[in-house]
Coordinates of C-alpha atoms in Angstrom, one line a residue:
Chain U
M1 CA 103.7 -42.6 -2.8
K2 CA 101.2 -40.2 -1.1
T3 CA 101.0 -36.8 -2.5
Q4 CA 99.0 -33.7 -1.9
I5 CA 99.2 -32.6 -5.4
K6 CA 95.8 -32.0 -7.2
F7 CA 95.8 -33.1 -10.8
V8 CA 93.2 -31.6 -13.1
A9 CA 92.8 -32.9 -16.6
F10 CA 91.3 -30.6 -19.3
V11 CA 90.1 -31.9 -22.6
A12 CA 88.0 -30.5 -25.4
V13 CA 86.2 -33.0 -27.6
S14 CA 83.7 -33.5 -30.4
I15 CA 80.5 -35.4 -29.6
D16 CA 82.2 -38.5 -30.8
G17 CA 85.2 -38.1 -28.5
I18 CA 87.7 -36.8 -30.9
I19 CA 90.3 -34.1 -29.8
A20 CA 92.1 -33.4 -33.1
K21 CA 92.3 -34.3 -36.7
S22 CA 95.9 -35.7 -36.3
N23 CA 98.6 -35.9 -33.7
N24 CA 100.2 -32.7 -35.0
S25 CA 97.1 -30.6 -35.3
G26 CA 96.0 -28.2 -32.6
T27 CA 92.6 -27.6 -31.1
D28 CA 91.8 -24.4 -33.1
W29 CA 88.2 -25.8 -33.7
T30 CA 87.1 -25.2 -30.2
S31 CA 84.8 -22.3 -29.1
K32 CA 86.1 -19.1 -27.7
E33 CA 84.0 -19.7 -24.6
D34 CA 85.9 -22.9 -24.0
W35 CA 89.2 -21.1 -24.7
N36 CA 88.3 -18.5 -22.1
F37 CA 87.4 -21.1 -19.5
F38 CA 90.6 -22.9 -20.3
Q39 CA 92.9 -19.9 -20.0
K40 CA 91.2 -18.8 -16.7
S41 CA 91.6 -22.3 -15.3
L42 CA 95.3 -22.5 -16.3
S43 CA 96.0 -19.2 -14.5
K44 CA 95.2 -21.0 -11.2
M45 CA 97.6 -23.8 -11.9
D46 CA 101.2 -24.2 -10.8
A47 CA 102.3 -26.3 -13.8
V48 CA 101.1 -28.2 -16.8
I49 CA 101.9 -31.7 -18.1
V50 CA 101.8 -32.4 -21.8
G51 CA 103.1 -34.9 -24.3
H52 CA 105.7 -34.1 -26.9
N53 CA 103.2 -33.6 -29.8
T54 CA 101.0 -31.3 -27.7
Y55 CA 104.0 -29.4 -26.7
K56 CA 105.0 -28.8 -30.3
T57 CA 101.5 -27.6 -31.3
A58 CA 101.5 -24.9 -28.6
Q59 CA 105.2 -24.4 -27.8
K60 CA 105.1 -20.6 -27.7
R61 CA 102.5 -20.5 -25.0
L62 CA 103.8 -23.5 -23.1
D63 CA 107.3 -22.0 -22.9
K64 CA 105.9 -19.3 -20.7
R65 CA 104.5 -21.7 -18.2
N66 CA 106.0 -24.3 -15.8
T67 CA 105.6 -27.1 -18.3
V68 CA 106.5 -30.7 -17.9
V69 CA 106.8 -32.5 -21.3
L70 CA 106.5 -36.3 -21.0
T71 CA 108.7 -37.9 -23.7
S72 CA 110.3 -41.2 -24.4
K73 CA 113.0 -39.5 -26.5
I74 CA 115.4 -38.7 -23.6
N75 CA 116.9 -40.6 -20.6
K76 CA 117.7 -37.8 -18.2
L77 CA 115.8 -34.7 -17.1
K78 CA 116.3 -31.9 -19.5
L79 CA 115.6 -28.3 -18.6
V80 CA 115.0 -25.5 -21.1
G81 CA 113.8 -22.3 -19.4
S82 CA 110.6 -23.1 -17.5
V83 CA 110.1 -26.3 -19.5
T84 CA 111.3 -29.7 -18.2
F85 CA 111.5 -32.7 -20.5
L86 CA 111.0 -35.9 -18.5
N87 CA 110.9 -39.6 -19.4
P88 CA 108.7 -41.3 -16.8
K89 CA 110.5 -44.5 -17.6
Y90 CA 113.7 -43.1 -16.1
S91 CA 112.6 -40.3 -13.8
D92 CA 109.9 -40.4 -11.1
I93 CA 107.5 -37.8 -12.1
L94 CA 105.7 -37.5 -8.7
D95 CA 109.1 -37.1 -7.0
F96 CA 109.9 -34.3 -9.4
L97 CA 106.6 -32.5 -9.0
N98 CA 106.8 -32.8 -5.2
K99 CA 110.4 -31.4 -5.2
K100 CA 109.1 -28.5 -7.2
K101 CA 106.4 -28.0 -4.6
Y102 CA 103.7 -27.8 -7.2
K103 CA 100.2 -28.2 -5.7
K104 CA 97.9 -27.8 -8.7
I105 CA 98.8 -29.4 -12.0
A106 CA 96.9 -29.3 -15.2
I107 CA 97.0 -32.4 -17.5
L108 CA 96.6 -31.2 -21.1
G109 CA 97.1 -34.3 -23.2
G110 CA 97.5 -35.8 -25.8
P111 CA 95.9 -39.2 -25.5
K112 CA 99.0 -41.0 -24.3
V113 CA 99.5 -38.4 -21.5
Y114 CA 95.9 -38.5 -20.4
N115 CA 96.2 -42.3 -20.3
F116 CA 99.5 -42.3 -18.5
C117 CA 98.1 -40.0 -15.8
L118 CA 94.9 -42.0 -15.5
Q119 CA 96.8 -45.3 -15.0
N120 CA 99.0 -43.6 -12.4
R121 CA 96.2 -42.1 -10.4
M122 CA 97.2 -38.6 -11.6
I123 CA 93.7 -37.4 -12.5
N124 CA 91.7 -36.2 -9.6
E125 CA 89.4 -33.9 -11.6
L126 CA 88.5 -34.1 -15.3
F127 CA 87.0 -31.2 -17.2
V128 CA 85.5 -32.2 -20.5
T129 CA 84.3 -29.6 -23.0
I130 CA 82.0 -31.1 -25.7
E131 CA 81.7 -29.0 -28.8
P132 CA 78.7 -29.8 -31.0
Y133 CA 80.4 -31.5 -33.9
V134 CA 80.8 -35.1 -35.1
F135 CA 84.2 -35.7 -36.7
S136 CA 83.9 -39.4 -37.5
N137 CA 87.7 -39.9 -37.6
G138 CA 90.7 -38.5 -35.8
V139 CA 92.6 -38.6 -32.5
Y140 CA 90.7 -39.9 -29.5
M141 CA 90.8 -38.5 -26.0
F142 CA 92.5 -41.5 -24.2
K143 CA 94.8 -44.0 -25.7
G144 CA 95.1 -47.1 -23.6
D145 CA 96.2 -50.6 -24.6
K146 CA 93.1 -52.3 -23.3
F147 CA 89.5 -51.8 -22.2
M148 CA 89.3 -50.7 -18.6
K149 CA 86.6 -49.3 -16.4
H150 CA 87.6 -46.1 -14.6
K151 CA 84.7 -44.6 -12.7
F152 CA 84.1 -40.9 -12.4
I153 CA 81.4 -38.9 -10.7
L154 CA 79.8 -36.0 -12.5
E155 CA 80.1 -32.9 -10.3
S156 CA 78.6 -30.2 -12.6
I157 CA 77.3 -29.4 -16.1
K158 CA 77.5 -26.0 -17.6
K159 CA 76.3 -24.7 -21.0
L160 CA 79.0 -22.4 -22.3
N161 CA 77.2 -20.8 -25.3
K162 CA 74.1 -20.8 -27.4
K163 CA 75.2 -23.3 -30.0
G164 CA 75.5 -25.8 -27.3
T165 CA 79.1 -26.2 -26.1
I166 CA 78.9 -27.9 -22.7
L167 CA 81.4 -28.2 -19.9
L168 CA 81.4 -31.3 -17.7
K169 CA 83.3 -31.6 -14.5
Y170 CA 84.1 -35.0 -13.2
R171 CA 85.8 -36.3 -10.1
Y172 CA 87.8 -39.6 -10.2
A173 CA 85.9 -42.2 -8.2
N174 CA 87.8 -45.5 -8.2
Chain Q
M1 CA 65.3 -37.8 -52.7
K2 CA 63.1 -35.8 -50.4
T3 CA 61.7 -37.8 -47.6
Q4 CA 59.5 -37.0 -44.6
I5 CA 61.1 -39.7 -42.5
K6 CA 62.5 -38.6 -39.2
F7 CA 65.8 -40.4 -38.3
V8 CA 66.8 -40.4 -34.7
A9 CA 70.1 -41.9 -33.6
F10 CA 70.6 -43.2 -30.1
V11 CA 74.0 -43.9 -28.6
A12 CA 75.3 -44.6 -25.1
V13 CA 79.0 -43.8 -24.6
S14 CA 81.7 -43.5 -22.0
I15 CA 83.2 -40.1 -21.3
D16 CA 85.9 -41.0 -23.9
G17 CA 83.4 -41.8 -26.6
I18 CA 83.5 -45.6 -26.4
I19 CA 80.4 -47.6 -27.0
A20 CA 81.6 -51.2 -26.4
K21 CA 84.6 -53.3 -25.5
S22 CA 84.6 -55.0 -28.9
N23 CA 82.4 -55.3 -32.0
N24 CA 80.6 -58.3 -30.5
S25 CA 80.0 -57.1 -27.0
G26 CA 76.8 -55.5 -26.0
T27 CA 76.0 -52.4 -24.0
D28 CA 75.3 -54.1 -20.7
W29 CA 77.4 -51.5 -18.9
T30 CA 74.9 -48.7 -19.3
S31 CA 72.7 -47.5 -16.5
K32 CA 69.1 -48.7 -16.0
E33 CA 68.0 -45.0 -16.3
D34 CA 69.4 -44.9 -19.8
W35 CA 67.9 -48.3 -20.6
N36 CA 64.5 -47.0 -19.5
F37 CA 64.8 -43.9 -21.6
F38 CA 65.9 -46.0 -24.6
Q39 CA 63.1 -48.5 -24.3
K40 CA 60.5 -45.8 -23.9
S41 CA 61.9 -43.9 -27.0
L42 CA 61.9 -47.1 -29.1
S43 CA 58.2 -47.7 -28.3
K44 CA 57.5 -44.5 -30.3
M45 CA 59.5 -45.6 -33.4
D46 CA 58.2 -47.4 -36.5
A47 CA 61.4 -49.2 -37.2
V48 CA 65.0 -49.5 -36.2
I49 CA 68.2 -49.6 -38.3
V50 CA 71.2 -51.6 -37.1
G51 CA 74.4 -53.2 -38.4
H52 CA 75.0 -56.9 -38.5
N53 CA 77.1 -57.0 -35.4
T54 CA 74.6 -55.0 -33.4
Y55 CA 71.8 -57.2 -34.7
K56 CA 73.6 -60.3 -33.4
T57 CA 74.2 -58.9 -29.9
A58 CA 70.5 -58.2 -29.5
Q59 CA 68.8 -60.5 -32.0
K60 CA 66.0 -61.7 -29.7
R61 CA 64.8 -58.2 -28.9
L62 CA 65.3 -56.9 -32.5
D63 CA 63.4 -59.9 -34.0
K64 CA 60.3 -58.5 -32.4
R65 CA 60.6 -55.1 -34.0
N66 CA 60.5 -53.7 -37.5
T67 CA 64.3 -54.0 -37.9
V68 CA 66.4 -53.2 -40.9
V69 CA 69.8 -54.8 -40.8
L70 CA 72.4 -53.1 -43.0
T71 CA 74.9 -55.7 -44.2
S72 CA 77.4 -56.2 -47.0
K73 CA 76.9 -59.9 -46.9
I74 CA 73.9 -60.1 -49.2
N75 CA 73.0 -58.8 -52.6
K76 CA 69.2 -58.9 -52.5
L77 CA 66.7 -57.9 -49.8
K78 CA 66.1 -60.8 -47.5
L79 CA 63.1 -60.9 -45.2
V80 CA 62.9 -63.0 -42.0
G81 CA 59.8 -62.2 -40.0
S82 CA 59.8 -58.5 -39.2
V83 CA 63.5 -58.3 -40.0
T84 CA 64.8 -57.1 -43.4
F85 CA 68.5 -57.6 -44.3
L86 CA 69.5 -54.9 -46.8
N87 CA 72.8 -54.1 -48.6
P88 CA 72.7 -50.4 -49.3
K89 CA 75.1 -51.0 -52.1
Y90 CA 72.5 -52.9 -54.0
S91 CA 69.1 -51.6 -52.6
D92 CA 68.0 -48.1 -52.0
I93 CA 67.3 -47.8 -48.3
L94 CA 65.3 -44.6 -48.5
D95 CA 63.1 -46.1 -51.2
F96 CA 62.6 -49.2 -49.0
L97 CA 61.7 -47.2 -45.9
N98 CA 59.3 -44.9 -47.9
K99 CA 57.5 -47.9 -49.4
K100 CA 57.1 -49.3 -45.9
K101 CA 55.6 -45.9 -44.9
Y102 CA 57.8 -45.7 -41.8
K103 CA 57.8 -42.1 -40.4
K104 CA 60.1 -42.4 -37.4
I105 CA 63.2 -44.5 -37.5
A106 CA 65.7 -45.2 -34.8
I107 CA 69.4 -45.6 -35.7
L108 CA 71.0 -47.9 -33.2
G109 CA 74.6 -48.5 -34.5
G110 CA 77.2 -49.7 -34.6
P111 CA 79.9 -47.3 -35.7
K112 CA 79.7 -48.1 -39.4
V113 CA 75.9 -47.7 -39.4
Y114 CA 76.0 -44.4 -37.5
N115 CA 78.5 -43.2 -40.0
F116 CA 76.6 -44.4 -43.1
C117 CA 73.5 -42.6 -41.8
L118 CA 75.5 -39.5 -41.1
Q119 CA 77.0 -39.4 -44.5
N120 CA 73.6 -40.0 -46.1
R121 CA 71.8 -37.3 -44.1
M122 CA 69.9 -39.9 -42.2
I123 CA 70.4 -38.4 -38.8
N124 CA 68.0 -35.6 -37.9
E125 CA 68.3 -36.0 -34.1
L126 CA 71.0 -37.5 -32.0
F127 CA 70.6 -38.7 -28.5
V128 CA 73.9 -39.2 -26.7
T129 CA 73.9 -40.8 -23.2
I130 CA 77.2 -40.3 -21.5
E131 CA 77.9 -42.7 -18.7
P132 CA 80.5 -41.6 -16.1
Y133 CA 83.4 -44.0 -17.1
V134 CA 86.6 -43.8 -19.0
F135 CA 87.4 -47.0 -20.9
S136 CA 90.6 -45.9 -22.7
N137 CA 90.2 -48.5 -25.4
G138 CA 87.3 -50.1 -27.4
V139 CA 84.9 -49.4 -30.1
Y140 CA 84.1 -45.7 -30.9
M141 CA 80.8 -44.2 -31.7
F142 CA 81.3 -43.2 -35.4
K143 CA 83.7 -44.9 -37.8
G144 CA 84.4 -42.8 -40.8
D145 CA 87.3 -42.9 -43.3
K146 CA 88.3 -39.4 -42.8
F147 CA 88.0 -36.3 -40.5
M148 CA 84.8 -34.3 -41.3
K149 CA 83.0 -31.6 -39.5
H150 CA 79.3 -32.3 -39.1
K151 CA 77.6 -29.6 -37.1
F152 CA 75.0 -30.3 -34.5
I153 CA 72.9 -28.0 -32.3
L154 CA 72.4 -29.0 -28.7
E155 CA 68.7 -29.0 -27.8
S156 CA 68.6 -30.3 -24.3
I157 CA 70.7 -31.7 -21.4
K158 CA 69.2 -34.0 -18.8
K159 CA 70.8 -35.6 -15.8
L160 CA 69.4 -39.2 -15.6
N161 CA 70.7 -40.3 -12.2
K162 CA 72.8 -39.4 -9.1
K163 CA 76.1 -40.8 -10.3
G164 CA 76.0 -38.5 -13.2
T165 CA 74.7 -40.2 -16.4
I166 CA 73.6 -37.5 -18.7
L167 CA 71.5 -37.4 -21.8
L168 CA 72.2 -34.9 -24.6
K169 CA 69.8 -34.2 -27.4
Y170 CA 71.3 -32.8 -30.6
R171 CA 69.8 -31.7 -33.9
Y172 CA 71.7 -32.0 -37.1
A173 CA 72.7 -28.5 -38.3
N174 CA 74.6 -28.7 -41.6

């Protein structure tokens, strides 16, 4: 299905690719410069897509947005205020987003959602913020079943602060 | 134990922090620009430290260097040409490196070796090459037992080629 929607994924990671300590922990370890960039970016988006764990870690903020929560726990679309719970196994997400006339959509994770969107060609741009830490263990950015090679093209590099938080902007290239 | 040895870790990763498809696969997916940087850097080093899997994937090249292979499969130091097999459980690695009078040592992985060196304050500098791919699944950079927060300071960013391979240089900050 052809769509004019632009999907932009945002992710903040450690040097070793970790986004959180566990599935239920938030991203309170990121820099305020990244937070500012992130909030400014979200203000230009029509809607956000998150997984159920990510939704729970930031429910208060996400309830104020047009939020689509991908979840395997329901069969039918469920609407609560501006939040839609959708099981992509039973509901066509592109169909839903098109009907809503959303043009710019932010993908906010977690790993299964990033991966679902990647597999379904729903990542056009990817913003990666790398904070200067090594965590050694935790939750990784993408969570796929097997090794694949998705090509991206680097569009820009920006240093966000003195300690060395960097922001990379990629475009999907496959 | 105080030491004047400088430890420099090198790692090439995908955007999502993956260094290889499996423990036994090499890094043949990296750019030639990274390879050139890597070889030039190694030429300035006195010795390299690798794990047993990494050793096996590049044995021919590593046999020509002063190579220390960290392995749990032996009890005593074993020397084969310029290669030393060492079990850090039974032999003091800093002691060994000091006796050899090595001043600059490259840490080349895999994940367990990167992590061992990190835990033992044997990473002073960290060069991370990010190739513009997302792999979704594979072997990650560091492999620790638990979430920790090791701070680094970004010293430089360099774009290595047009497609967007970047080279980050970090200094350990804790």
